[in-house]
């Protein structure tokens, strides 16, 4: 039997015969720190791209939520504004109605006062004799 010679390659003990050389190369390649770090980088890239995608989705959802909140806030502001306008219109209507009622009361009292004064003048004329003064030209 032929003895196989072994070599130590990067911490691995591998046979030197040709049958194991391709295996040795694969083992060396797989255990190569550069190859391992490249795989790690690829995994990191995949993870970072997943993280970026998740982050983008999260940012998109946050933006949509903020837009929805701003829209609701604007609608609420418009409703409050419309309510204030309606209250002011109602107050103006009430004030106009009150002013109209007050005006009617004043008009009624003025008419009564005028009527009373006319009655006083009529009765005064009936009591005193009419004096006709001649016109002098």
PDB file of C-alpha atoms in Angstrom:
ATOM      1  CA  UNK A   1       0.000   0.000   0.000  1.00  0.00           C
ATOM      2  CA  UNK A   2       1.034   3.416  -0.857  1.00  0.00           C
ATOM      3  CA  UNK A   3       1.313   5.916   1.928  1.00  0.00           C
ATOM      4  CA  UNK A   4      -0.381   9.205   1.344  1.00  0.00           C
ATOM      5  CA  UNK A   5       1.455  12.359   2.126  1.00  0.00           C
ATOM      6  CA  UNK A   6      -0.494  15.056   3.966  1.00  0.00           C
ATOM      7  CA  UNK A   7      -0.041  18.785   3.903  1.00  0.00           C
ATOM      8  CA  UNK A   8      -1.235  21.404   6.283  1.00  0.00           C
ATOM      9  CA  UNK A   9      -3.098  24.187   4.427  1.00  0.00           C
ATOM     10  CA  UNK A  10      -4.572  27.026   6.418  1.00  0.00           C
ATOM     11  CA  UNK A  11      -5.244  24.973   9.487  1.00  0.00           C
ATOM     12  CA  UNK A  12      -6.474  21.925   7.571  1.00  0.00           C
ATOM     13  CA  UNK A  13      -4.654  18.690   7.170  1.00  0.00           C
ATOM     14  CA  UNK A  14      -5.196  17.534   3.596  1.00  0.00           C
ATOM     15  CA  UNK A  15      -3.785  14.654   1.578  1.00  0.00           C
ATOM     16  CA  UNK A  16      -1.361  15.660  -1.192  1.00  0.00           C
ATOM     17  CA  UNK A  17      -2.349  13.044  -3.715  1.00  0.00           C
ATOM     18  CA  UNK A  18      -4.116  14.083  -6.938  1.00  0.00           C
ATOM     19  CA  UNK A  19      -7.414  12.510  -5.918  1.00  0.00           C
ATOM     20  CA  UNK A  20      -7.707  14.921  -3.044  1.00  0.00           C
ATOM     21  CA  UNK A  21      -6.275  18.002  -4.734  1.00  0.00           C
ATOM     22  CA  UNK A  22      -9.604  19.196  -6.131  1.00  0.00           C
ATOM     23  CA  UNK A  23     -11.177  18.530  -2.754  1.00  0.00           C
ATOM     24  CA  UNK A  24      -8.301  20.331  -1.085  1.00  0.00           C
ATOM     25  CA  UNK A  25      -8.783  23.332  -3.334  1.00  0.00           C
ATOM     26  CA  UNK A  26     -12.524  23.389  -2.589  1.00  0.00           C
ATOM     27  CA  UNK A  27     -11.891  23.047   1.128  1.00  0.00           C
ATOM     28  CA  UNK A  28      -9.250  25.737   0.996  1.00  0.00           C
ATOM     29  CA  UNK A  29     -11.578  27.974  -1.034  1.00  0.00           C
ATOM     30  CA  UNK A  30     -14.498  27.403   1.307  1.00  0.00           C
ATOM     31  CA  UNK A  31     -12.401  28.009   4.388  1.00  0.00           C
ATOM     32  CA  UNK A  32     -10.566  30.966   2.877  1.00  0.00           C
ATOM     33  CA  UNK A  33     -11.126  34.003   5.128  1.00  0.00           C
ATOM     34  CA  UNK A  34     -11.586  36.268   2.094  1.00  0.00           C
ATOM     35  CA  UNK A  35     -14.228  34.011   0.613  1.00  0.00           C
ATOM     36  CA  UNK A  36     -15.956  33.752   3.963  1.00  0.00           C
ATOM     37  CA  UNK A  37     -15.882  37.519   4.407  1.00  0.00           C
ATOM     38  CA  UNK A  38     -17.219  37.958   0.861  1.00  0.00           C
ATOM     39  CA  UNK A  39     -20.076  35.638   1.722  1.00  0.00           C
ATOM     40  CA  UNK A  40     -20.636  37.606   4.901  1.00  0.00           C
ATOM     41  CA  UNK A  41     -20.678  40.812   2.876  1.00  0.00           C
ATOM     42  CA  UNK A  42     -23.167  39.279   0.469  1.00  0.00           C
ATOM     43  CA  UNK A  43     -25.339  38.247   3.405  1.00  0.00           C
ATOM     44  CA  UNK A  44     -24.949  41.733   4.867  1.00  0.00           C
ATOM     45  CA  UNK A  45     -25.926  43.241   1.521  1.00  0.00           C
ATOM     46  CA  UNK A  46     -28.991  41.003   1.398  1.00  0.00           C
ATOM     47  CA  UNK A  47     -29.823  41.866   4.989  1.00  0.00           C
ATOM     48  CA  UNK A  48     -29.172  45.553   4.419  1.00  0.00           C
ATOM     49  CA  UNK A  49     -31.282  45.546   1.263  1.00  0.00           C
ATOM     50  CA  UNK A  50     -34.053  43.768   3.212  1.00  0.00           C
ATOM     51  CA  UNK A  51     -33.607  46.272   6.011  1.00  0.00           C
ATOM     52  CA  UNK A  52     -33.665  49.143   3.526  1.00  0.00           C
ATOM     53  CA  UNK A  53     -36.825  47.746   1.934  1.00  0.00           C
ATOM     54  CA  UNK A  54     -38.426  47.336   5.339  1.00  0.00           C
ATOM     55  CA  UNK A  55     -37.267  50.839   6.279  1.00  0.00           C
ATOM     56  CA  UNK A  56     -38.729  52.233   3.052  1.00  0.00           C
ATOM     57  CA  UNK A  57     -42.043  50.490   3.718  1.00  0.00           C
ATOM     58  CA  UNK A  58     -42.033  51.803   7.269  1.00  0.00           C
ATOM     59  CA  UNK A  59     -41.234  55.346   6.067  1.00  0.00           C
ATOM     60  CA  UNK A  60     -43.958  55.092   3.430  1.00  0.00           C
ATOM     61  CA  UNK A  61     -46.513  53.982   6.025  1.00  0.00           C
ATOM     62  CA  UNK A  62     -45.426  56.780   8.379  1.00  0.00           C
ATOM     63  CA  UNK A  63     -45.725  59.315   5.567  1.00  0.00           C
ATOM     64  CA  UNK A  64     -49.176  58.012   4.614  1.00  0.00           C
ATOM     65  CA  UNK A  65     -50.234  58.175   8.262  1.00  0.00           C
ATOM     66  CA  UNK A  66     -48.930  61.745   8.611  1.00  0.00           C
ATOM     67  CA  UNK A  67     -50.733  62.772   5.408  1.00  0.00           C
ATOM     68  CA  UNK A  68     -53.957  61.174   6.624  1.00  0.00           C
ATOM     69  CA  UNK A  69     -53.578  62.907   9.981  1.00  0.00           C
ATOM     70  CA  UNK A  70     -52.929  66.263   8.293  1.00  0.00           C
ATOM     71  CA  UNK A  71     -55.994  65.775   6.071  1.00  0.00           C
ATOM     72  CA  UNK A  72     -58.187  64.945   9.075  1.00  0.00           C
ATOM     73  CA  UNK A  73     -56.796  67.945  10.936  1.00  0.00           C
ATOM     74  CA  UNK A  74     -57.576  70.206   7.964  1.00  0.00           C
ATOM     75  CA  UNK A  75     -61.118  68.788   7.716  1.00  0.00           C
ATOM     76  CA  UNK A  76     -61.652  69.364  11.436  1.00  0.00           C
ATOM     77  CA  UNK A  77     -60.367  72.925  11.086  1.00  0.00           C
ATOM     78  CA  UNK A  78     -62.798  73.525   8.200  1.00  0.00           C
ATOM     79  CA  UNK A  79     -65.710  72.098  10.226  1.00  0.00           C
ATOM     80  CA  UNK A  80     -64.851  74.352  13.185  1.00  0.00           C
ATOM     81  CA  UNK A  81     -64.582  77.328  10.854  1.00  0.00           C
ATOM     82  CA  UNK A  82     -67.989  76.542   9.328  1.00  0.00           C
ATOM     83  CA  UNK A  83     -69.509  76.177  12.792  1.00  0.00           C
ATOM     84  CA  UNK A  84     -68.144  79.594  13.795  1.00  0.00           C
ATOM     85  CA  UNK A  85     -69.566  81.132  10.627  1.00  0.00           C
ATOM     86  CA  UNK A  86     -72.957  79.535  11.306  1.00  0.00           C
ATOM     87  CA  UNK A  87     -72.932  80.838  14.910  1.00  0.00           C
ATOM     88  CA  UNK A  88     -72.068  84.345  13.714  1.00  0.00           C
ATOM     89  CA  UNK A  89     -74.850  84.251  11.117  1.00  0.00           C
ATOM     90  CA  UNK A  90     -77.278  83.138  13.812  1.00  0.00           C
ATOM     91  CA  UNK A  91     -76.122  85.901  16.170  1.00  0.00           C
ATOM     92  CA  UNK A  92     -76.496  88.509  13.416  1.00  0.00           C
ATOM     93  CA  UNK A  93     -79.990  87.212  12.618  1.00  0.00           C
ATOM     94  CA  UNK A  94     -80.955  87.378  16.292  1.00  0.00           C
ATOM     95  CA  UNK A  95     -79.502  90.868  16.607  1.00  0.00           C
ATOM     96  CA  UNK A  96     -81.377  92.019  13.496  1.00  0.00           C
ATOM     97  CA  UNK A  97     -84.598  90.527  14.851  1.00  0.00           C
ATOM     98  CA  UNK A  98     -84.064  92.232  18.228  1.00  0.00           C
ATOM     99  CA  UNK A  99     -83.269  95.517  16.483  1.00  0.00           C
ATOM    100  CA  UNK A 100     -86.413  95.179  14.388  1.00  0.00           C
ATOM    101  CA  UNK A 101     -88.536  94.510  17.477  1.00  0.00           C
ATOM    102  CA  UNK A 102     -86.965  97.520  19.249  1.00  0.00           C
ATOM    103  CA  UNK A 103     -87.546  99.674  16.172  1.00  0.00           C
ATOM    104  CA  UNK A 104     -91.209  98.620  16.063  1.00  0.00           C
ATOM    105  CA  UNK A 105     -91.588  99.499  19.761  1.00  0.00           C
ATOM    106  CA  UNK A 106     -90.003 102.916  19.210  1.00  0.00           C
ATOM    107  CA  UNK A 107     -92.218 103.517  16.178  1.00  0.00           C
ATOM    108  CA  UNK A 108     -95.293 102.556  18.206  1.00  0.00           C
ATOM    109  CA  UNK A 109     -94.341 104.972  21.025  1.00  0.00           C
ATOM    110  CA  UNK A 110     -93.597 107.753  18.552  1.00  0.00           C
ATOM    111  CA  UNK A 111     -96.995 107.226  16.895  1.00  0.00           C
ATOM    112  CA  UNK A 112     -98.736 107.277  20.296  1.00  0.00           C
ATOM    113  CA  UNK A 113     -96.845 110.413  21.312  1.00  0.00           C
ATOM    114  CA  UNK A 114     -97.780 112.130  18.038  1.00  0.00           C
ATOM    115  CA  UNK A 115    -101.396 111.048  18.420  1.00  0.00           C
ATOM    116  CA  UNK A 116    -101.491 112.339  21.981  1.00  0.00           C
ATOM    117  CA  UNK A 117     -99.972 115.650  20.921  1.00  0.00           C
ATOM    118  CA  UNK A 118    -102.481 116.009  18.063  1.00  0.00           C
ATOM    119  CA  UNK A 119    -105.289 115.332  20.484  1.00  0.00           C
ATOM    120  CA  UNK A 120    -103.915 117.984  22.855  1.00  0.00           C
ATOM    121  CA  UNK A 121    -103.678 120.499  20.021  1.00  0.00           C
ATOM    122  CA  UNK A 122    -107.244 119.701  18.861  1.00  0.00           C
ATOM    123  CA  UNK A 123    -108.691 120.055  22.313  1.00  0.00           C
ATOM    124  CA  UNK A 124    -106.812 123.320  22.861  1.00  0.00           C
ATOM    125  CA  UNK A 125    -108.200 124.698  19.611  1.00  0.00           C
ATOM    126  CA  UNK A 126    -111.738 123.696  20.547  1.00  0.00           C
ATOM    127  CA  UNK A 127    -111.517 125.369  23.951  1.00  0.00           C
ATOM    128  CA  UNK A 128    -110.094 128.699  22.849  1.00  0.00           C
ATOM    129  CA  UNK A 129    -112.036 131.006  20.587  1.00  0.00           C
ATOM    130  CA  UNK A 130    -110.582 131.437  17.219  1.00  0.00           C
ATOM    131  CA  UNK A 131    -109.108 134.783  16.675  1.00  0.00           C
ATOM    132  CA  UNK A 132    -108.944 135.822  13.104  1.00  0.00           C
ATOM    133  CA  UNK A 133    -106.379 138.423  12.445  1.00  0.00           C
ATOM    134  CA  UNK A 134    -106.833 140.583   9.430  1.00  0.00           C
ATOM    135  CA  UNK A 135    -104.196 140.223   6.819  1.00  0.00           C
ATOM    136  CA  UNK A 136    -102.356 143.387   6.208  1.00  0.00           C
ATOM    137  CA  UNK A 137    -100.701 143.804   3.015  1.00  0.00           C
TER     138      UNK A 137
END
